[in-house]
């Protein structure tokens, strides 16, 4: 049975897409069949894995409104074990179009159910909002990874997201767990970065991943090549950090292979 992990934070620029692409690629490099669901109309995961988001193709949007089955929308990438359900700008209209659909919060869960067993991990890259598509992602997910930037406003909004997760746990998805809080964009030279790390670890203790993602030029560069960082520069700090995160996720799920 595959595991669905949503990567969510309503703040933009915290590393959601970077995490979705690179965690999935790292799991794939370890030979775990991984699928990225690009649930953000900006379609950055789509372009970051080498597909042109401007090309008109079916996306998760068509699956959620019942026009297409997910298995027909899955696209292979250049990398073995790594697949993607692309996004498209049309996803912007999903919030409005789904308002009158029955069980509108559960459309993504229903769409993903037939393929859940086909993958070891399904990672959903959420948009930077707490709108209907993100609620769908959290309702479909078994767990959620929350990327938190090591900067001044990091904790601002985190409480709101955790409250939203609690509401979804209560009303829509009683099985939803927090996979972990992931500290991103860490710069060891900055006192502020270290203060944020201390503060988050003090408040959330075992919920915080041990792996901390550093600021790294290769992480920033690789999307422009349509590559995950592990393919762009496998020896970079960014690539090794996401491999470490993948190992941590596997250990948490008792999936480490000999």
PDB file of C-alpha atoms in Angstrom:
ATOM      1  CA  UNK A   1       0.000   0.000   0.000  1.00  0.00           C
ATOM      2  CA  UNK A   2       1.527   3.294  -1.080  1.00  0.00           C
ATOM      3  CA  UNK A   3       1.765   6.300   1.200  1.00  0.00           C
ATOM      4  CA  UNK A   4       0.397   9.715   0.207  1.00  0.00           C
ATOM      5  CA  UNK A   5       2.315  12.677   1.647  1.00  0.00           C
ATOM      6  CA  UNK A   6       1.105  16.258   1.157  1.00  0.00           C
ATOM      7  CA  UNK A   7       3.751  18.990   1.254  1.00  0.00           C
ATOM      8  CA  UNK A   8       1.943  22.047   2.535  1.00  0.00           C
ATOM      9  CA  UNK A   9       2.397  25.519   3.943  1.00  0.00           C
ATOM     10  CA  UNK A  10       0.203  28.490   3.045  1.00  0.00           C
ATOM     11  CA  UNK A  11       3.285  30.726   2.964  1.00  0.00           C
ATOM     12  CA  UNK A  12       4.974  30.944  -0.415  1.00  0.00           C
ATOM     13  CA  UNK A  13       8.718  30.606  -0.956  1.00  0.00           C
ATOM     14  CA  UNK A  14       9.388  28.124   1.848  1.00  0.00           C
ATOM     15  CA  UNK A  15      10.591  25.239  -0.319  1.00  0.00           C
ATOM     16  CA  UNK A  16       7.439  23.177  -0.961  1.00  0.00           C
ATOM     17  CA  UNK A  17       8.131  22.512  -4.634  1.00  0.00           C
ATOM     18  CA  UNK A  18      11.865  22.028  -4.045  1.00  0.00           C
ATOM     19  CA  UNK A  19      10.974  19.469  -1.379  1.00  0.00           C
ATOM     20  CA  UNK A  20       8.367  17.684  -3.523  1.00  0.00           C
ATOM     21  CA  UNK A  21      10.741  17.319  -6.486  1.00  0.00           C
ATOM     22  CA  UNK A  22      13.882  16.429  -4.554  1.00  0.00           C
ATOM     23  CA  UNK A  23      12.348  14.147  -1.940  1.00  0.00           C
ATOM     24  CA  UNK A  24      10.537  12.213  -4.698  1.00  0.00           C
ATOM     25  CA  UNK A  25      13.731  12.034  -6.791  1.00  0.00           C
ATOM     26  CA  UNK A  26      15.752  10.860  -3.775  1.00  0.00           C
ATOM     27  CA  UNK A  27      13.187   8.133  -2.995  1.00  0.00           C
ATOM     28  CA  UNK A  28      13.267   7.136  -6.680  1.00  0.00           C
ATOM     29  CA  UNK A  29      17.095   7.015  -6.574  1.00  0.00           C
ATOM     30  CA  UNK A  30      16.703   4.556  -3.688  1.00  0.00           C
ATOM     31  CA  UNK A  31      14.407   2.499  -5.992  1.00  0.00           C
ATOM     32  CA  UNK A  32      11.098   3.425  -4.386  1.00  0.00           C
ATOM     33  CA  UNK A  33       8.490   4.078  -7.068  1.00  0.00           C
ATOM     34  CA  UNK A  34       7.433   7.688  -6.546  1.00  0.00           C
ATOM     35  CA  UNK A  35       4.732   9.916  -8.038  1.00  0.00           C
ATOM     36  CA  UNK A  36       4.591  13.705  -7.726  1.00  0.00           C
ATOM     37  CA  UNK A  37       1.123  15.272  -7.907  1.00  0.00           C
ATOM     38  CA  UNK A  38       1.515  18.913  -8.942  1.00  0.00           C
ATOM     39  CA  UNK A  39      -1.478  20.548  -7.237  1.00  0.00           C
ATOM     40  CA  UNK A  40      -0.273  24.120  -7.729  1.00  0.00           C
ATOM     41  CA  UNK A  41      -1.526  26.166 -10.731  1.00  0.00           C
ATOM     42  CA  UNK A  42       1.968  27.685 -11.039  1.00  0.00           C
ATOM     43  CA  UNK A  43       3.053  24.203 -12.210  1.00  0.00           C
ATOM     44  CA  UNK A  44       6.604  24.545 -10.863  1.00  0.00           C
ATOM     45  CA  UNK A  45       6.940  20.826 -10.093  1.00  0.00           C
ATOM     46  CA  UNK A  46       5.851  20.115 -13.661  1.00  0.00           C
ATOM     47  CA  UNK A  47       8.572  22.312 -15.188  1.00  0.00           C
ATOM     48  CA  UNK A  48      11.088  21.269 -12.506  1.00  0.00           C
ATOM     49  CA  UNK A  49      10.808  17.657 -13.707  1.00  0.00           C
ATOM     50  CA  UNK A  50      11.318  18.566 -17.345  1.00  0.00           C
ATOM     51  CA  UNK A  51       7.770  18.964 -18.688  1.00  0.00           C
ATOM     52  CA  UNK A  52       6.543  22.126 -20.387  1.00  0.00           C
ATOM     53  CA  UNK A  53       3.639  23.446 -18.258  1.00  0.00           C
ATOM     54  CA  UNK A  54       2.364  25.534 -21.192  1.00  0.00           C
ATOM     55  CA  UNK A  55       1.637  22.433 -23.244  1.00  0.00           C
ATOM     56  CA  UNK A  56      -2.067  21.662 -23.023  1.00  0.00           C
ATOM     57  CA  UNK A  57      -2.399  18.277 -21.365  1.00  0.00           C
ATOM     58  CA  UNK A  58      -4.714  16.761 -18.788  1.00  0.00           C
ATOM     59  CA  UNK A  59      -3.783  17.496 -15.187  1.00  0.00           C
ATOM     60  CA  UNK A  60      -4.936  16.706 -11.664  1.00  0.00           C
ATOM     61  CA  UNK A  61      -7.715  19.240 -12.306  1.00  0.00           C
ATOM     62  CA  UNK A  62      -9.448  16.993 -14.890  1.00  0.00           C
ATOM     63  CA  UNK A  63      -9.158  14.067 -12.468  1.00  0.00           C
ATOM     64  CA  UNK A  64     -10.769  16.027  -9.616  1.00  0.00           C
ATOM     65  CA  UNK A  65     -13.774  17.083 -11.699  1.00  0.00           C
ATOM     66  CA  UNK A  66     -14.221  13.542 -13.017  1.00  0.00           C
ATOM     67  CA  UNK A  67     -13.252  14.121 -16.651  1.00  0.00           C
ATOM     68  CA  UNK A  68     -10.250  11.784 -16.632  1.00  0.00           C
ATOM     69  CA  UNK A  69      -8.726   8.953 -14.611  1.00  0.00           C
ATOM     70  CA  UNK A  70      -5.397   9.628 -12.898  1.00  0.00           C
ATOM     71  CA  UNK A  71      -3.717   6.585 -14.466  1.00  0.00           C
ATOM     72  CA  UNK A  72      -4.222   8.198 -17.891  1.00  0.00           C
ATOM     73  CA  UNK A  73      -2.711  11.504 -16.734  1.00  0.00           C
ATOM     74  CA  UNK A  74       0.496  10.149 -15.129  1.00  0.00           C
ATOM     75  CA  UNK A  75       3.587  11.138 -17.127  1.00  0.00           C
ATOM     76  CA  UNK A  76       6.964   9.384 -16.923  1.00  0.00           C
ATOM     77  CA  UNK A  77      10.052  11.514 -16.265  1.00  0.00           C
ATOM     78  CA  UNK A  78      13.604  10.944 -17.494  1.00  0.00           C
ATOM     79  CA  UNK A  79      14.287   9.080 -14.262  1.00  0.00           C
ATOM     80  CA  UNK A  80      13.464   5.487 -13.453  1.00  0.00           C
ATOM     81  CA  UNK A  81      10.934   5.093 -10.627  1.00  0.00           C
ATOM     82  CA  UNK A  82       9.871   8.777 -10.851  1.00  0.00           C
ATOM     83  CA  UNK A  83       6.535   9.908 -12.332  1.00  0.00           C
ATOM     84  CA  UNK A  84       4.404  13.048 -12.279  1.00  0.00           C
ATOM     85  CA  UNK A  85       0.782  14.127 -12.605  1.00  0.00           C
ATOM     86  CA  UNK A  86       1.310  17.581 -14.108  1.00  0.00           C
ATOM     87  CA  UNK A  87      -0.473  20.804 -13.289  1.00  0.00           C
ATOM     88  CA  UNK A  88      -1.840  23.487 -15.569  1.00  0.00           C
ATOM     89  CA  UNK A  89      -3.006  27.081 -15.127  1.00  0.00           C
ATOM     90  CA  UNK A  90      -6.587  25.727 -15.468  1.00  0.00           C
ATOM     91  CA  UNK A  91      -6.283  24.517 -11.860  1.00  0.00           C
ATOM     92  CA  UNK A  92      -6.921  28.136 -10.822  1.00  0.00           C
ATOM     93  CA  UNK A  93     -10.558  27.636 -11.826  1.00  0.00           C
ATOM     94  CA  UNK A  94     -10.993  24.444  -9.810  1.00  0.00           C
ATOM     95  CA  UNK A  95     -11.822  26.297  -6.576  1.00  0.00           C
ATOM     96  CA  UNK A  96     -14.808  27.995  -8.207  1.00  0.00           C
ATOM     97  CA  UNK A  97     -15.972  25.117 -10.392  1.00  0.00           C
ATOM     98  CA  UNK A  98     -15.956  22.633  -7.508  1.00  0.00           C
ATOM     99  CA  UNK A  99     -18.050  24.750  -5.127  1.00  0.00           C
ATOM    100  CA  UNK A 100     -21.288  22.988  -6.091  1.00  0.00           C
ATOM    101  CA  UNK A 101     -19.812  19.491  -6.505  1.00  0.00           C
ATOM    102  CA  UNK A 102     -20.924  16.930  -3.921  1.00  0.00           C
ATOM    103  CA  UNK A 103     -18.183  15.900  -1.442  1.00  0.00           C
ATOM    104  CA  UNK A 104     -15.935  18.558  -2.977  1.00  0.00           C
ATOM    105  CA  UNK A 105     -13.247  18.150  -0.269  1.00  0.00           C
ATOM    106  CA  UNK A 106     -12.821  14.461  -1.148  1.00  0.00           C
ATOM    107  CA  UNK A 107     -12.409  14.674  -4.929  1.00  0.00           C
ATOM    108  CA  UNK A 108      -8.637  14.191  -4.877  1.00  0.00           C
ATOM    109  CA  UNK A 109      -8.831  11.258  -2.475  1.00  0.00           C
ATOM    110  CA  UNK A 110     -11.382   9.539  -4.735  1.00  0.00           C
ATOM    111  CA  UNK A 111      -9.240  10.259  -7.806  1.00  0.00           C
ATOM    112  CA  UNK A 112      -6.032   8.827  -6.252  1.00  0.00           C
ATOM    113  CA  UNK A 113      -7.563   5.726  -4.654  1.00  0.00           C
ATOM    114  CA  UNK A 114      -7.318   3.500  -7.793  1.00  0.00           C
ATOM    115  CA  UNK A 115      -3.547   4.132  -8.191  1.00  0.00           C
ATOM    116  CA  UNK A 116      -2.472   4.267  -4.542  1.00  0.00           C
ATOM    117  CA  UNK A 117      -1.145   0.698  -4.580  1.00  0.00           C
ATOM    118  CA  UNK A 118       0.871   1.314  -7.765  1.00  0.00           C
ATOM    119  CA  UNK A 119       3.456   3.527  -6.010  1.00  0.00           C
ATOM    120  CA  UNK A 120       5.542   3.370  -2.848  1.00  0.00           C
ATOM    121  CA  UNK A 121       5.120   7.122  -2.313  1.00  0.00           C
ATOM    122  CA  UNK A 122       2.781   9.751  -3.749  1.00  0.00           C
ATOM    123  CA  UNK A 123       3.897  13.315  -2.920  1.00  0.00           C
ATOM    124  CA  UNK A 124       1.439  16.182  -3.404  1.00  0.00           C
ATOM    125  CA  UNK A 125       2.963  19.612  -4.041  1.00  0.00           C
ATOM    126  CA  UNK A 126       0.326  22.005  -2.633  1.00  0.00           C
ATOM    127  CA  UNK A 127      -0.223  25.612  -3.653  1.00  0.00           C
ATOM    128  CA  UNK A 128       0.688  28.396  -1.168  1.00  0.00           C
ATOM    129  CA  UNK A 129      -2.861  28.793   0.139  1.00  0.00           C
ATOM    130  CA  UNK A 130      -5.354  26.961   2.317  1.00  0.00           C
ATOM    131  CA  UNK A 131      -7.979  26.869  -0.446  1.00  0.00           C
ATOM    132  CA  UNK A 132     -10.119  23.985  -1.639  1.00  0.00           C
ATOM    133  CA  UNK A 133      -7.386  22.227  -3.645  1.00  0.00           C
ATOM    134  CA  UNK A 134      -5.039  22.202  -0.623  1.00  0.00           C
ATOM    135  CA  UNK A 135      -7.886  20.955   1.599  1.00  0.00           C
ATOM    136  CA  UNK A 136      -8.403  18.195  -0.988  1.00  0.00           C
ATOM    137  CA  UNK A 137      -4.699  17.307  -0.793  1.00  0.00           C
ATOM    138  CA  UNK A 138      -4.768  17.111   3.016  1.00  0.00           C
ATOM    139  CA  UNK A 139      -7.951  15.028   2.892  1.00  0.00           C
ATOM    140  CA  UNK A 140      -6.333  12.620   0.424  1.00  0.00           C
ATOM    141  CA  UNK A 141      -3.021  12.372   2.305  1.00  0.00           C
ATOM    142  CA  UNK A 142      -1.875   9.907   4.949  1.00  0.00           C
ATOM    143  CA  UNK A 143       0.532  12.513   6.303  1.00  0.00           C
ATOM    144  CA  UNK A 144       1.841  16.023   5.738  1.00  0.00           C
ATOM    145  CA  UNK A 145       5.355  17.481   5.548  1.00  0.00           C
ATOM    146  CA  UNK A 146       5.473  21.163   6.556  1.00  0.00           C
ATOM    147  CA  UNK A 147       8.498  23.046   5.150  1.00  0.00           C
ATOM    148  CA  UNK A 148       9.481  25.996   7.378  1.00  0.00           C
ATOM    149  CA  UNK A 149      11.951  28.628   6.206  1.00  0.00           C
ATOM    150  CA  UNK A 150      14.777  29.525   8.627  1.00  0.00           C
ATOM    151  CA  UNK A 151      13.848  33.210   8.520  1.00  0.00           C
ATOM    152  CA  UNK A 152      12.164  35.822  10.691  1.00  0.00           C
ATOM    153  CA  UNK A 153       8.538  35.173   9.706  1.00  0.00           C
ATOM    154  CA  UNK A 154       8.937  31.385   9.770  1.00  0.00           C
ATOM    155  CA  UNK A 155       6.599  30.747  12.680  1.00  0.00           C
ATOM    156  CA  UNK A 156       4.056  33.260  11.425  1.00  0.00           C
ATOM    157  CA  UNK A 157       1.241  31.271   9.863  1.00  0.00           C
ATOM    158  CA  UNK A 158       2.538  27.909  11.082  1.00  0.00           C
ATOM    159  CA  UNK A 159      -0.058  27.952  13.868  1.00  0.00           C
ATOM    160  CA  UNK A 160      -2.800  28.643  11.316  1.00  0.00           C
ATOM    161  CA  UNK A 161      -1.696  25.711   9.177  1.00  0.00           C
ATOM    162  CA  UNK A 162      -1.549  23.378  12.187  1.00  0.00           C
ATOM    163  CA  UNK A 163      -5.089  24.494  13.143  1.00  0.00           C
ATOM    164  CA  UNK A 164      -6.259  23.705   9.608  1.00  0.00           C
ATOM    165  CA  UNK A 165      -4.646  20.266   9.884  1.00  0.00           C
ATOM    166  CA  UNK A 166      -6.484  19.715  13.202  1.00  0.00           C
ATOM    167  CA  UNK A 167      -9.816  20.674  11.601  1.00  0.00           C
ATOM    168  CA  UNK A 168      -9.190  18.256   8.724  1.00  0.00           C
ATOM    169  CA  UNK A 169      -8.186  15.522  11.203  1.00  0.00           C
ATOM    170  CA  UNK A 170     -11.469  16.103  13.048  1.00  0.00           C
ATOM    171  CA  UNK A 171     -13.874  16.470  10.128  1.00  0.00           C
ATOM    172  CA  UNK A 172     -12.458  15.025   6.921  1.00  0.00           C
ATOM    173  CA  UNK A 173      -9.451  12.756   7.471  1.00  0.00           C
ATOM    174  CA  UNK A 174      -9.098  11.228  10.924  1.00  0.00           C
ATOM    175  CA  UNK A 175      -5.991   9.292   9.814  1.00  0.00           C
ATOM    176  CA  UNK A 176      -3.963  12.367   8.792  1.00  0.00           C
ATOM    177  CA  UNK A 177      -0.595  12.498  10.591  1.00  0.00           C
ATOM    178  CA  UNK A 178       2.138  15.125  10.605  1.00  0.00           C
ATOM    179  CA  UNK A 179       5.065  13.367   8.919  1.00  0.00           C
ATOM    180  CA  UNK A 180       7.336  16.135  10.096  1.00  0.00           C
ATOM    181  CA  UNK A 181       8.285  19.801  10.087  1.00  0.00           C
ATOM    182  CA  UNK A 182      11.174  20.399   7.693  1.00  0.00           C
ATOM    183  CA  UNK A 183      13.540  23.319   8.265  1.00  0.00           C
ATOM    184  CA  UNK A 184      14.625  24.789   4.907  1.00  0.00           C
ATOM    185  CA  UNK A 185      16.885  27.552   3.538  1.00  0.00           C
ATOM    186  CA  UNK A 186      19.238  27.260   6.505  1.00  0.00           C
ATOM    187  CA  UNK A 187      22.365  29.425   6.555  1.00  0.00           C
ATOM    188  CA  UNK A 188      24.728  28.400   9.364  1.00  0.00           C
ATOM    189  CA  UNK A 189      26.457  31.817   9.210  1.00  0.00           C
ATOM    190  CA  UNK A 190      23.322  33.667  10.287  1.00  0.00           C
ATOM    191  CA  UNK A 191      22.422  33.948  13.956  1.00  0.00           C
ATOM    192  CA  UNK A 192      18.766  34.287  12.940  1.00  0.00           C
ATOM    193  CA  UNK A 193      18.806  30.934  11.122  1.00  0.00           C
ATOM    194  CA  UNK A 194      20.163  29.248  14.238  1.00  0.00           C
ATOM    195  CA  UNK A 195      17.583  30.984  16.440  1.00  0.00           C
ATOM    196  CA  UNK A 196      14.732  29.786  14.204  1.00  0.00           C
ATOM    197  CA  UNK A 197      16.081  26.210  14.312  1.00  0.00           C
ATOM    198  CA  UNK A 198      16.269  26.339  18.132  1.00  0.00           C
ATOM    199  CA  UNK A 199      12.789  27.862  18.420  1.00  0.00           C
ATOM    200  CA  UNK A 200      11.110  25.320  16.119  1.00  0.00           C
ATOM    201  CA  UNK A 201      12.907  22.374  17.729  1.00  0.00           C
ATOM    202  CA  UNK A 202      11.966  23.633  21.220  1.00  0.00           C
ATOM    203  CA  UNK A 203       8.272  24.061  20.338  1.00  0.00           C
ATOM    204  CA  UNK A 204       7.719  20.978  18.181  1.00  0.00           C
ATOM    205  CA  UNK A 205      10.378  18.562  19.487  1.00  0.00           C
ATOM    206  CA  UNK A 206      10.104  15.131  17.822  1.00  0.00           C
ATOM    207  CA  UNK A 207       7.876  16.495  15.049  1.00  0.00           C
ATOM    208  CA  UNK A 208      10.916  18.246  13.517  1.00  0.00           C
ATOM    209  CA  UNK A 209      13.007  16.281  11.001  1.00  0.00           C
ATOM    210  CA  UNK A 210      16.653  15.925  12.010  1.00  0.00           C
ATOM    211  CA  UNK A 211      17.625  16.770   8.424  1.00  0.00           C
ATOM    212  CA  UNK A 212      17.893  20.515   7.790  1.00  0.00           C
ATOM    213  CA  UNK A 213      17.923  21.739   4.182  1.00  0.00           C
ATOM    214  CA  UNK A 214      20.622  24.378   3.604  1.00  0.00           C
ATOM    215  CA  UNK A 215      20.593  27.316   1.244  1.00  0.00           C
ATOM    216  CA  UNK A 216      22.339  25.869  -1.781  1.00  0.00           C
ATOM    217  CA  UNK A 217      22.979  27.239  -5.260  1.00  0.00           C
ATOM    218  CA  UNK A 218      22.500  23.826  -6.895  1.00  0.00           C
ATOM    219  CA  UNK A 219      19.017  23.526  -5.348  1.00  0.00           C
ATOM    220  CA  UNK A 220      18.145  26.928  -6.832  1.00  0.00           C
ATOM    221  CA  UNK A 221      19.713  26.172 -10.218  1.00  0.00           C
ATOM    222  CA  UNK A 222      18.410  22.697 -10.976  1.00  0.00           C
ATOM    223  CA  UNK A 223      14.740  23.617 -11.783  1.00  0.00           C
ATOM    224  CA  UNK A 224      15.944  25.805 -14.665  1.00  0.00           C
ATOM    225  CA  UNK A 225      17.441  22.644 -16.191  1.00  0.00           C
ATOM    226  CA  UNK A 226      14.236  20.656 -15.569  1.00  0.00           C
ATOM    227  CA  UNK A 227      16.159  18.367 -13.233  1.00  0.00           C
ATOM    228  CA  UNK A 228      16.023  17.358  -9.581  1.00  0.00           C
ATOM    229  CA  UNK A 229      19.215  18.364  -7.784  1.00  0.00           C
ATOM    230  CA  UNK A 230      20.424  14.774  -7.440  1.00  0.00           C
ATOM    231  CA  UNK A 231      20.610  14.621 -11.265  1.00  0.00           C
ATOM    232  CA  UNK A 232      22.072  18.115 -11.607  1.00  0.00           C
ATOM    233  CA  UNK A 233      24.846  17.689  -9.018  1.00  0.00           C
ATOM    234  CA  UNK A 234      24.648  14.577  -6.869  1.00  0.00           C
ATOM    235  CA  UNK A 235      27.514  15.720  -4.630  1.00  0.00           C
ATOM    236  CA  UNK A 236      26.008  19.094  -3.727  1.00  0.00           C
ATOM    237  CA  UNK A 237      24.862  19.834  -0.182  1.00  0.00           C
ATOM    238  CA  UNK A 238      21.296  20.205  -1.454  1.00  0.00           C
ATOM    239  CA  UNK A 239      21.254  16.748  -3.056  1.00  0.00           C
ATOM    240  CA  UNK A 240      22.842  15.003  -0.059  1.00  0.00           C
ATOM    241  CA  UNK A 241      20.418  16.759   2.324  1.00  0.00           C
ATOM    242  CA  UNK A 242      17.366  15.501   0.432  1.00  0.00           C
ATOM    243  CA  UNK A 243      18.842  11.987   0.282  1.00  0.00           C
ATOM    244  CA  UNK A 244      19.227  12.201   4.054  1.00  0.00           C
ATOM    245  CA  UNK A 245      15.584  13.344   4.342  1.00  0.00           C
ATOM    246  CA  UNK A 246      14.473  10.421   2.166  1.00  0.00           C
ATOM    247  CA  UNK A 247      16.317   8.005   4.475  1.00  0.00           C
ATOM    248  CA  UNK A 248      14.630   9.632   7.471  1.00  0.00           C
ATOM    249  CA  UNK A 249      11.172   9.273   5.871  1.00  0.00           C
ATOM    250  CA  UNK A 250      11.902   5.627   5.094  1.00  0.00           C
ATOM    251  CA  UNK A 251      13.034   4.974   8.682  1.00  0.00           C
ATOM    252  CA  UNK A 252       9.903   6.649  10.055  1.00  0.00           C
ATOM    253  CA  UNK A 253       7.828   4.316   7.905  1.00  0.00           C
ATOM    254  CA  UNK A 254       9.883   1.196   8.678  1.00  0.00           C
ATOM    255  CA  UNK A 255      10.804   0.830   5.007  1.00  0.00           C
ATOM    256  CA  UNK A 256      14.602   0.848   5.050  1.00  0.00           C
ATOM    257  CA  UNK A 257      15.913  -1.908   2.803  1.00  0.00           C
ATOM    258  CA  UNK A 258      19.070  -3.824   3.617  1.00  0.00           C
TER     259      UNK A 258
END
